[in-house]
Amino acid sequence: MDPLSSLLSGIRAEGSIVSHAVLTAPWAIRFVDDAPLTMINVLRGGGTLLLADGTERAVGPGDTVLVRASAPFNLVDRPATLRGAHAAYEIACFTANTDCAAQELGGIHWGADSQETTALIVGAYRASGMRHERLLRTLPPVLVVTEDAEVCTWLEAAAIDAARHSAGSQALMDRLLDWALVCTLRTWFDRAGADAPGWYRGLADPVLAPALESFNERPAEAWTVASLAARAGVSRALFAKRFTELMGRPPLAYLTECRMDEAEALLSETDLGIARIAKSVGYADAFGFSTAFKRHKGLSPSAFRAASAAPKKPAAG
């Protein structure tokens, strides 16, 4: 499994809320879910995202938007709408005591088609454990990828099919959102160029790719610069120099970070003992692992596990 696939394994559209609507201005949608990521596909029309920090981002036809926000935010037909009368909708399907399935905002049906309408698909993603955190840290609060018109037509057809609530409709939309998330992130990272995270850029580098895949697949193995260089078919000096230039840190320092991230996921997602986790990420004993983990994460493994298991305070909103 490559690093992106591994990081995405912790964030899925399993049972996610999918809303679809055709809206006539003036309208506003308020998002109050504590969702790690929210995806908005603008099929027709457009609007403006208004984040809690004051950020405004216009979106239009063909835009796929990913929002990583820890506070409620709005999508409106235009910023001035919130100051006047308008049709108001809210998505709050991951909050306590809420039971949501695929639905249409405000009961508005597909089919309205004029210059004044905006057609959207909105999906909110659930997360399990902490494996996805490393991915989210590389993303801005809002990213936008513009798709071809043919993609919008296909997405709309899939949403219409799911809206019929036929057998398998939830699974269809879940898989559709998972596919859309992977495609959107890959496109955004590709277009980001030098600003993309090092682990993504490294996958396209023939020297670094074997090492990154090795770290991800077998973090417990006793990797050395020599063994990694041999996998890449280059000298130790060339491998170490190229790795440090592209990744921003030496190979073994990066390996330690990968091991600590994997340990973090195991501590939060499993009940494995500390000694077992230590061995699974390449440490001979629990003491050495605990020392390294506290140095990198600021807490001992036991304290981190206790903190990750503590009930989270409800989001303000």
PDB file of N, CA and C in Angstrom, residues 142-233:
ATOM      1  N   VAL A 142      -9.371  25.177   2.629  1.00  0.00           N
ATOM      2  CA  VAL A 142     -10.225  24.976   1.455  1.00  0.00           C
ATOM      3  C   VAL A 142      -9.339  24.699   0.252  1.00  0.00           C
ATOM      4  N   LEU A 143      -9.643  23.655  -0.496  1.00  0.00           N
ATOM      5  CA  LEU A 143      -8.969  23.439  -1.769  1.00  0.00           C
ATOM      6  C   LEU A 143     -10.025  23.201  -2.834  1.00  0.00           C
ATOM      7  N   VAL A 144      -9.750  23.671  -4.035  1.00  0.00           N
ATOM      8  CA  VAL A 144     -10.704  23.585  -5.138  1.00  0.00           C
ATOM      9  C   VAL A 144     -10.016  22.980  -6.352  1.00  0.00           C
ATOM     10  N   VAL A 145     -10.660  21.973  -6.945  1.00  0.00           N
ATOM     11  CA  VAL A 145     -10.197  21.354  -8.177  1.00  0.00           C
ATOM     12  C   VAL A 145     -11.324  21.459  -9.192  1.00  0.00           C
ATOM     13  N   THR A 146     -11.049  21.978 -10.369  1.00  0.00           N
ATOM     14  CA  THR A 146     -12.066  22.138 -11.402  1.00  0.00           C
ATOM     15  C   THR A 146     -12.059  20.932 -12.332  1.00  0.00           C
ATOM     16  N   GLU A 147     -13.253  20.344 -12.500  1.00  0.00           N
ATOM     17  CA  GLU A 147     -13.392  19.154 -13.337  1.00  0.00           C
ATOM     18  C   GLU A 147     -14.016  19.508 -14.685  1.00  0.00           C
ATOM     19  N   ASP A 148     -13.938  18.556 -15.632  1.00  0.00           N
ATOM     20  CA  ASP A 148     -14.579  18.729 -16.931  1.00  0.00           C
ATOM     21  C   ASP A 148     -16.090  18.613 -16.797  1.00  0.00           C
ATOM     22  N   ALA A 149     -16.801  19.191 -17.735  1.00  0.00           N
ATOM     23  CA  ALA A 149     -18.259  19.146 -17.720  1.00  0.00           C
ATOM     24  C   ALA A 149     -18.781  17.710 -17.759  1.00  0.00           C
ATOM     25  N   GLU A 150     -18.056  16.806 -18.435  1.00  0.00           N
ATOM     26  CA  GLU A 150     -18.502  15.420 -18.526  1.00  0.00           C
ATOM     27  C   GLU A 150     -18.536  14.754 -17.156  1.00  0.00           C
ATOM     28  N   VAL A 151     -17.580  15.115 -16.292  1.00  0.00           N
ATOM     29  CA  VAL A 151     -17.554  14.549 -14.949  1.00  0.00           C
ATOM     30  C   VAL A 151     -18.777  15.006 -14.167  1.00  0.00           C
ATOM     31  N   CYS A 152     -19.162  16.271 -14.304  1.00  0.00           N
ATOM     32  CA  CYS A 152     -20.336  16.791 -13.615  1.00  0.00           C
ATOM     33  C   CYS A 152     -21.598  16.060 -14.055  1.00  0.00           C
ATOM     34  N   THR A 153     -21.716  15.811 -15.343  1.00  0.00           N
ATOM     35  CA  THR A 153     -22.888  15.102 -15.862  1.00  0.00           C
ATOM     36  C   THR A 153     -22.970  13.710 -15.275  1.00  0.00           C
ATOM     37  N   TRP A 154     -21.815  13.034 -15.191  1.00  0.00           N
ATOM     38  CA  TRP A 154     -21.787  11.680 -14.633  1.00  0.00           C
ATOM     39  C   TRP A 154     -22.144  11.684 -13.149  1.00  0.00           C
ATOM     40  N   LEU A 155     -21.603  12.641 -12.395  1.00  0.00           N
ATOM     41  CA  LEU A 155     -21.912  12.732 -10.969  1.00  0.00           C
ATOM     42  C   LEU A 155     -23.393  12.993 -10.744  1.00  0.00           C
ATOM     43  N   GLU A 156     -23.971  13.876 -11.542  1.00  0.00           N
ATOM     44  CA  GLU A 156     -25.384  14.188 -11.374  1.00  0.00           C
ATOM     45  C   GLU A 156     -26.236  12.959 -11.652  1.00  0.00           C
ATOM     46  N   ALA A 157     -25.892  12.205 -12.673  1.00  0.00           N
ATOM     47  CA  ALA A 157     -26.644  10.997 -12.983  1.00  0.00           C
ATOM     48  C   ALA A 157     -26.571   9.990 -11.836  1.00  0.00           C
ATOM     49  N   ALA A 158     -25.390   9.856 -11.222  1.00  0.00           N
ATOM     50  CA  ALA A 158     -25.233   8.936 -10.093  1.00  0.00           C
ATOM     51  C   ALA A 158     -26.054   9.395  -8.894  1.00  0.00           C
ATOM     52  N   ALA A 159     -26.068  10.714  -8.641  1.00  0.00           N
ATOM     53  CA  ALA A 159     -26.846  11.241  -7.519  1.00  0.00           C
ATOM     54  C   ALA A 159     -28.335  11.043  -7.738  1.00  0.00           C
ATOM     55  N   ILE A 160     -28.799  11.236  -8.966  1.00  0.00           N
ATOM     56  CA  ILE A 160     -30.212  11.023  -9.266  1.00  0.00           C
ATOM     57  C   ILE A 160     -30.590   9.570  -9.019  1.00  0.00           C
ATOM     58  N   ASP A 161     -29.710   8.655  -9.411  1.00  0.00           N
ATOM     59  CA  ASP A 161     -29.970   7.242  -9.188  1.00  0.00           C
ATOM     60  C   ASP A 161     -30.062   6.926  -7.701  1.00  0.00           C
ATOM     61  N   ALA A 162     -29.140   7.501  -6.915  1.00  0.00           N
ATOM     62  CA  ALA A 162     -29.148   7.257  -5.473  1.00  0.00           C
ATOM     63  C   ALA A 162     -30.385   7.855  -4.824  1.00  0.00           C
ATOM     64  N   ALA A 163     -30.883   8.982  -5.375  1.00  0.00           N
ATOM     65  CA  ALA A 163     -32.041   9.652  -4.802  1.00  0.00           C
ATOM     66  C   ALA A 163     -33.299   8.802  -4.885  1.00  0.00           C
ATOM     67  N   ARG A 164     -33.302   7.830  -5.765  1.00  0.00           N
ATOM     68  CA  ARG A 164     -34.470   6.956  -5.893  1.00  0.00           C
ATOM     69  C   ARG A 164     -34.565   5.988  -4.719  1.00  0.00           C
ATOM     70  N   HIS A 165     -33.516   5.940  -3.883  1.00  0.00           N
ATOM     71  CA  HIS A 165     -33.497   5.057  -2.717  1.00  0.00           C
ATOM     72  C   HIS A 165     -33.693   3.587  -3.108  1.00  0.00           C
ATOM     73  N   SER A 166     -33.147   3.216  -4.241  1.00  0.00           N
ATOM     74  CA  SER A 166     -33.213   1.833  -4.667  1.00  0.00           C
ATOM     75  C   SER A 166     -32.173   1.017  -3.909  1.00  0.00           C
ATOM     76  N   ALA A 167     -32.230  -0.297  -4.079  1.00  0.00           N
ATOM     77  CA  ALA A 167     -31.301  -1.174  -3.368  1.00  0.00           C
ATOM     78  C   ALA A 167     -29.864  -0.793  -3.694  1.00  0.00           C
ATOM     79  N   GLY A 168     -29.053  -0.650  -2.662  1.00  0.00           N
ATOM     80  CA  GLY A 168     -27.639  -0.336  -2.852  1.00  0.00           C
ATOM     81  C   GLY A 168     -27.328   1.120  -3.055  1.00  0.00           C
ATOM     82  N   SER A 169     -28.322   2.011  -2.906  1.00  0.00           N
ATOM     83  CA  SER A 169     -28.074   3.428  -3.193  1.00  0.00           C
ATOM     84  C   SER A 169     -27.070   4.044  -2.223  1.00  0.00           C
ATOM     85  N   GLN A 170     -27.128   3.685  -0.931  1.00  0.00           N
ATOM     86  CA  GLN A 170     -26.181   4.239   0.027  1.00  0.00           C
ATOM     87  C   GLN A 170     -24.767   3.778  -0.290  1.00  0.00           C
ATOM     88  N   ALA A 171     -24.625   2.478  -0.597  1.00  0.00           N
ATOM     89  CA  ALA A 171     -23.303   1.951  -0.945  1.00  0.00           C
ATOM     90  C   ALA A 171     -22.775   2.614  -2.215  1.00  0.00           C
ATOM     91  N   LEU A 172     -23.675   2.876  -3.168  1.00  0.00           N
ATOM     92  CA  LEU A 172     -23.265   3.536  -4.393  1.00  0.00           C
ATOM     93  C   LEU A 172     -22.684   4.911  -4.108  1.00  0.00           C
ATOM     94  N   MET A 173     -23.375   5.705  -3.280  1.00  0.00           N
ATOM     95  CA  MET A 173     -22.898   7.041  -2.988  1.00  0.00           C
ATOM     96  C   MET A 173     -21.637   7.017  -2.128  1.00  0.00           C
ATOM     97  N   ASP A 174     -21.536   6.040  -1.210  1.00  0.00           N
ATOM     98  CA  ASP A 174     -20.319   5.909  -0.405  1.00  0.00           C
ATOM     99  C   ASP A 174     -19.105   5.682  -1.298  1.00  0.00           C
ATOM    100  N   ARG A 175     -19.232   4.745  -2.210  1.00  0.00           N
ATOM    101  CA  ARG A 175     -18.105   4.440  -3.094  1.00  0.00           C
ATOM    102  C   ARG A 175     -17.829   5.603  -4.045  1.00  0.00           C
ATOM    103  N   LEU A 176     -18.887   6.285  -4.468  1.00  0.00           N
ATOM    104  CA  LEU A 176     -18.711   7.445  -5.338  1.00  0.00           C
ATOM    105  C   LEU A 176     -17.904   8.525  -4.626  1.00  0.00           C
ATOM    106  N   LEU A 177     -18.237   8.774  -3.361  1.00  0.00           N
ATOM    107  CA  LEU A 177     -17.523   9.799  -2.607  1.00  0.00           C
ATOM    108  C   LEU A 177     -16.082   9.387  -2.331  1.00  0.00           C
ATOM    109  N   ASP A 178     -15.858   8.109  -2.044  1.00  0.00           N
ATOM    110  CA  ASP A 178     -14.480   7.643  -1.840  1.00  0.00           C
ATOM    111  C   ASP A 178     -13.660   7.837  -3.110  1.00  0.00           C
ATOM    112  N   TRP A 179     -14.231   7.470  -4.240  1.00  0.00           N
ATOM    113  CA  TRP A 179     -13.555   7.648  -5.530  1.00  0.00           C
ATOM    114  C   TRP A 179     -13.269   9.119  -5.780  1.00  0.00           C
ATOM    115  N   ALA A 180     -14.269   9.964  -5.540  1.00  0.00           N
ATOM    116  CA  ALA A 180     -14.107  11.396  -5.796  1.00  0.00           C
ATOM    117  C   ALA A 180     -13.033  11.999  -4.898  1.00  0.00           C
ATOM    118  N   LEU A 181     -12.943  11.538  -3.644  1.00  0.00           N
ATOM    119  CA  LEU A 181     -11.935  12.063  -2.725  1.00  0.00           C
ATOM    120  C   LEU A 181     -10.531  11.721  -3.208  1.00  0.00           C
ATOM    121  N   VAL A 182     -10.312  10.478  -3.585  1.00  0.00           N
ATOM    122  CA  VAL A 182      -8.992  10.069  -4.068  1.00  0.00           C
ATOM    123  C   VAL A 182      -8.616  10.859  -5.319  1.00  0.00           C
ATOM    124  N   CYS A 183      -9.536  10.949  -6.261  1.00  0.00           N
ATOM    125  CA  CYS A 183      -9.243  11.664  -7.520  1.00  0.00           C
ATOM    126  C   CYS A 183      -8.962  13.140  -7.261  1.00  0.00           C
ATOM    127  N   THR A 184      -9.754  13.757  -6.386  1.00  0.00           N
ATOM    128  CA  THR A 184      -9.572  15.180  -6.097  1.00  0.00           C
ATOM    129  C   THR A 184      -8.220  15.434  -5.446  1.00  0.00           C
ATOM    130  N   LEU A 185      -7.857  14.613  -4.472  1.00  0.00           N
ATOM    131  CA  LEU A 185      -6.573  14.807  -3.793  1.00  0.00           C
ATOM    132  C   LEU A 185      -5.394  14.571  -4.745  1.00  0.00           C
ATOM    133  N   ARG A 186      -5.483  13.531  -5.547  1.00  0.00           N
ATOM    134  CA  ARG A 186      -4.389  13.268  -6.486  1.00  0.00           C
ATOM    135  C   ARG A 186      -4.224  14.416  -7.467  1.00  0.00           C
ATOM    136  N   THR A 187      -5.340  14.925  -7.973  1.00  0.00           N
ATOM    137  CA  THR A 187      -5.264  16.045  -8.913  1.00  0.00           C
ATOM    138  C   THR A 187      -4.685  17.277  -8.238  1.00  0.00           C
ATOM    139  N   TRP A 188      -5.129  17.547  -7.015  1.00  0.00           N
ATOM    140  CA  TRP A 188      -4.651  18.736  -6.310  1.00  0.00           C
ATOM    141  C   TRP A 188      -3.170  18.623  -5.990  1.00  0.00           C
ATOM    142  N   PHE A 189      -2.738  17.458  -5.523  1.00  0.00           N
ATOM    143  CA  PHE A 189      -1.320  17.260  -5.227  1.00  0.00           C
ATOM    144  C   PHE A 189      -0.479  17.369  -6.497  1.00  0.00           C
ATOM    145  N   ASP A 190      -0.966  16.803  -7.605  1.00  0.00           N
ATOM    146  CA  ASP A 190      -0.230  16.883  -8.872  1.00  0.00           C
ATOM    147  C   ASP A 190      -0.059  18.335  -9.301  1.00  0.00           C
ATOM    148  N   ARG A 191      -1.119  19.126  -9.167  1.00  0.00           N
ATOM    149  CA  ARG A 191      -1.063  20.525  -9.590  1.00  0.00           C
ATOM    150  C   ARG A 191      -0.275  21.378  -8.612  1.00  0.00           C
ATOM    151  N   ALA A 192      -0.136  20.908  -7.366  1.00  0.00           N
ATOM    152  CA  ALA A 192       0.599  21.686  -6.365  1.00  0.00           C
ATOM    153  C   ALA A 192       2.091  21.693  -6.638  1.00  0.00           C
ATOM    154  N   GLY A 193       2.586  20.700  -7.384  1.00  0.00           N
ATOM    155  CA  GLY A 193       4.007  20.662  -7.736  1.00  0.00           C
ATOM    156  C   GLY A 193       4.905  20.614  -6.524  1.00  0.00           C
ATOM    157  N   ALA A 194       5.799  21.576  -6.414  1.00  0.00           N
ATOM    158  CA  ALA A 194       6.767  21.613  -5.313  1.00  0.00           C
ATOM    159  C   ALA A 194       6.101  21.854  -3.965  1.00  0.00           C
ATOM    160  N   ASP A 195       4.846  22.338  -3.961  1.00  0.00           N
ATOM    161  CA  ASP A 195       4.147  22.586  -2.704  1.00  0.00           C
ATOM    162  C   ASP A 195       3.428  21.345  -2.180  1.00  0.00           C
ATOM    163  N   ALA A 196       3.397  20.276  -2.959  1.00  0.00           N
ATOM    164  CA  ALA A 196       2.796  19.029  -2.496  1.00  0.00           C
ATOM    165  C   ALA A 196       3.670  18.431  -1.399  1.00  0.00           C
ATOM    166  N   PRO A 197       3.090  17.643  -0.485  1.00  0.00           N
ATOM    167  CA  PRO A 197       3.913  17.049   0.575  1.00  0.00           C
ATOM    168  C   PRO A 197       5.001  16.156   0.008  1.00  0.00           C
ATOM    169  N   GLY A 198       6.118  16.085   0.711  1.00  0.00           N
ATOM    170  CA  GLY A 198       7.252  15.322   0.224  1.00  0.00           C
ATOM    171  C   GLY A 198       6.928  13.868  -0.025  1.00  0.00           C
ATOM    172  N   TRP A 199       6.114  13.249   0.847  1.00  0.00           N
ATOM    173  CA  TRP A 199       5.816  11.832   0.662  1.00  0.00           C
ATOM    174  C   TRP A 199       5.038  11.596  -0.625  1.00  0.00           C
ATOM    175  N   TYR A 200       4.291  12.596  -1.113  1.00  0.00           N
ATOM    176  CA  TYR A 200       3.574  12.430  -2.372  1.00  0.00           C
ATOM    177  C   TYR A 200       4.523  12.635  -3.552  1.00  0.00           C
ATOM    178  N   ARG A 201       5.338  13.677  -3.493  1.00  0.00           N
ATOM    179  CA  ARG A 201       6.291  13.927  -4.571  1.00  0.00           C
ATOM    180  C   ARG A 201       7.292  12.779  -4.692  1.00  0.00           C
ATOM    181  N   GLY A 202       7.649  12.205  -3.548  1.00  0.00           N
ATOM    182  CA  GLY A 202       8.618  11.123  -3.559  1.00  0.00           C
ATOM    183  C   GLY A 202       8.127   9.882  -4.273  1.00  0.00           C
ATOM    184  N   LEU A 203       6.795   9.677  -4.314  1.00  0.00           N
ATOM    185  CA  LEU A 203       6.259   8.500  -4.985  1.00  0.00           C
ATOM    186  C   LEU A 203       6.527   8.526  -6.489  1.00  0.00           C
ATOM    187  N   ALA A 204       6.738   9.722  -7.042  1.00  0.00           N
ATOM    188  CA  ALA A 204       7.009   9.844  -8.470  1.00  0.00           C
ATOM    189  C   ALA A 204       8.505   9.826  -8.766  1.00  0.00           C
ATOM    190  N   ASP A 205       9.322   9.767  -7.721  1.00  0.00           N
ATOM    191  CA  ASP A 205      10.774   9.778  -7.897  1.00  0.00           C
ATOM    192  C   ASP A 205      11.281   8.338  -7.906  1.00  0.00           C
ATOM    193  N   PRO A 206      11.976   7.911  -8.967  1.00  0.00           N
ATOM    194  CA  PRO A 206      12.415   6.512  -9.050  1.00  0.00           C
ATOM    195  C   PRO A 206      13.403   6.103  -7.969  1.00  0.00           C
ATOM    196  N   VAL A 207      14.113   7.066  -7.394  1.00  0.00           N
ATOM    197  CA  VAL A 207      15.061   6.749  -6.334  1.00  0.00           C
ATOM    198  C   VAL A 207      14.358   6.631  -4.991  1.00  0.00           C
ATOM    199  N   LEU A 208      13.435   7.550  -4.710  1.00  0.00           N
ATOM    200  CA  LEU A 208      12.784   7.590  -3.410  1.00  0.00           C
ATOM    201  C   LEU A 208      11.591   6.647  -3.282  1.00  0.00           C
ATOM    202  N   ALA A 209      10.874   6.400  -4.372  1.00  0.00           N
ATOM    203  CA  ALA A 209       9.645   5.615  -4.298  1.00  0.00           C
ATOM    204  C   ALA A 209       9.841   4.254  -3.621  1.00  0.00           C
ATOM    205  N   PRO A 210      10.880   3.484  -3.960  1.00  0.00           N
ATOM    206  CA  PRO A 210      11.044   2.183  -3.289  1.00  0.00           C
ATOM    207  C   PRO A 210      11.211   2.329  -1.776  1.00  0.00           C
ATOM    208  N   ALA A 211      11.911   3.378  -1.330  1.00  0.00           N
ATOM    209  CA  ALA A 211      12.116   3.582   0.103  1.00  0.00           C
ATOM    210  C   ALA A 211      10.810   3.940   0.793  1.00  0.00           C
ATOM    211  N   LEU A 212      10.032   4.835   0.203  1.00  0.00           N
ATOM    212  CA  LEU A 212       8.767   5.244   0.812  1.00  0.00           C
ATOM    213  C   LEU A 212       7.804   4.073   0.907  1.00  0.00           C
ATOM    214  N   GLU A 213       7.753   3.259  -0.132  1.00  0.00           N
ATOM    215  CA  GLU A 213       6.891   2.084  -0.095  1.00  0.00           C
ATOM    216  C   GLU A 213       7.376   1.090   0.952  1.00  0.00           C
ATOM    217  N   SER A 214       8.692   0.959   1.097  1.00  0.00           N
ATOM    218  CA  SER A 214       9.258   0.052   2.100  1.00  0.00           C
ATOM    219  C   SER A 214       8.908   0.521   3.502  1.00  0.00           C
ATOM    220  N   PHE A 215       9.070   1.810   3.762  1.00  0.00           N
ATOM    221  CA  PHE A 215       8.732   2.351   5.080  1.00  0.00           C
ATOM    222  C   PHE A 215       7.275   2.064   5.414  1.00  0.00           C
ATOM    223  N   ASN A 216       6.410   2.256   4.436  1.00  0.00           N
ATOM    224  CA  ASN A 216       4.985   2.132   4.679  1.00  0.00           C
ATOM    225  C   ASN A 216       4.553   0.678   4.848  1.00  0.00           C
ATOM    226  N   GLU A 217       5.152  -0.206   4.070  1.00  0.00           N
ATOM    227  CA  GLU A 217       4.761  -1.611   4.099  1.00  0.00           C
ATOM    228  C   GLU A 217       5.384  -2.371   5.264  1.00  0.00           C
ATOM    229  N   ARG A 218       6.655  -2.052   5.595  1.00  0.00           N
ATOM    230  CA  ARG A 218       7.360  -2.817   6.625  1.00  0.00           C
ATOM    231  C   ARG A 218       8.119  -1.879   7.570  1.00  0.00           C
ATOM    232  N   PRO A 219       7.393  -1.120   8.384  1.00  0.00           N
ATOM    233  CA  PRO A 219       8.070  -0.167   9.273  1.00  0.00           C
ATOM    234  C   PRO A 219       8.935  -0.834  10.334  1.00  0.00           C
ATOM    235  N   ALA A 220       8.676  -2.108  10.632  1.00  0.00           N
ATOM    236  CA  ALA A 220       9.432  -2.786  11.690  1.00  0.00           C
ATOM    237  C   ALA A 220      10.789  -3.289  11.222  1.00  0.00           C
ATOM    238  N   GLU A 221      11.007  -3.338   9.916  1.00  0.00           N
ATOM    239  CA  GLU A 221      12.270  -3.880   9.414  1.00  0.00           C
ATOM    240  C   GLU A 221      13.438  -2.950   9.769  1.00  0.00           C
ATOM    241  N   ALA A 222      14.594  -3.549   9.982  1.00  0.00           N
ATOM    242  CA  ALA A 222      15.779  -2.775  10.375  1.00  0.00           C
ATOM    243  C   ALA A 222      16.410  -2.119   9.145  1.00  0.00           C
ATOM    244  N   TRP A 223      15.729  -1.131   8.617  1.00  0.00           N
ATOM    245  CA  TRP A 223      16.226  -0.452   7.425  1.00  0.00           C
ATOM    246  C   TRP A 223      17.476   0.366   7.738  1.00  0.00           C
ATOM    247  N   THR A 224      18.387   0.361   6.778  1.00  0.00           N
ATOM    248  CA  THR A 224      19.574   1.217   6.857  1.00  0.00           C
ATOM    249  C   THR A 224      19.662   2.010   5.554  1.00  0.00           C
ATOM    250  N   VAL A 225      20.486   3.058   5.573  1.00  0.00           N
ATOM    251  CA  VAL A 225      20.666   3.825   4.340  1.00  0.00           C
ATOM    252  C   VAL A 225      21.207   2.915   3.240  1.00  0.00           C
ATOM    253  N   ALA A 226      22.087   2.004   3.606  1.00  0.00           N
ATOM    254  CA  ALA A 226      22.667   1.092   2.622  1.00  0.00           C
ATOM    255  C   ALA A 226      21.606   0.181   2.013  1.00  0.00           C
ATOM    256  N   SER A 227      20.729  -0.388   2.844  1.00  0.00           N
ATOM    257  CA  SER A 227      19.713  -1.313   2.317  1.00  0.00           C
ATOM    258  C   SER A 227      18.685  -0.576   1.465  1.00  0.00           C
ATOM    259  N   LEU A 228      18.375   0.647   1.843  1.00  0.00           N
ATOM    260  CA  LEU A 228      17.430   1.441   1.054  1.00  0.00           C
ATOM    261  C   LEU A 228      18.033   1.863  -0.277  1.00  0.00           C
ATOM    262  N   ALA A 229      19.301   2.247  -0.249  1.00  0.00           N
ATOM    263  CA  ALA A 229      19.987   2.616  -1.483  1.00  0.00           C
ATOM    264  C   ALA A 229      20.069   1.423  -2.427  1.00  0.00           C
ATOM    265  N   ALA A 230      20.276   0.231  -1.860  1.00  0.00           N
ATOM    266  CA  ALA A 230      20.343  -0.973  -2.684  1.00  0.00           C
ATOM    267  C   ALA A 230      19.006  -1.232  -3.378  1.00  0.00           C
ATOM    268  N   ARG A 231      17.895  -0.998  -2.678  1.00  0.00           N
ATOM    269  CA  ARG A 231      16.574  -1.177  -3.288  1.00  0.00           C
ATOM    270  C   ARG A 231      16.369  -0.204  -4.441  1.00  0.00           C
ATOM    271  N   ALA A 232      16.943   0.976  -4.306  1.00  0.00           N
ATOM    272  CA  ALA A 232      16.797   1.989  -5.352  1.00  0.00           C
ATOM    273  C   ALA A 232      17.822   1.810  -6.468  1.00  0.00           C
ATOM    274  N   GLY A 233      18.844   1.000  -6.210  1.00  0.00           N
ATOM    275  CA  GLY A 233      19.866   0.763  -7.221  1.00  0.00           C
ATOM    276  C   GLY A 233      20.834   1.912  -7.394  1.00  0.00           C
TER     277      GLY A 233
END
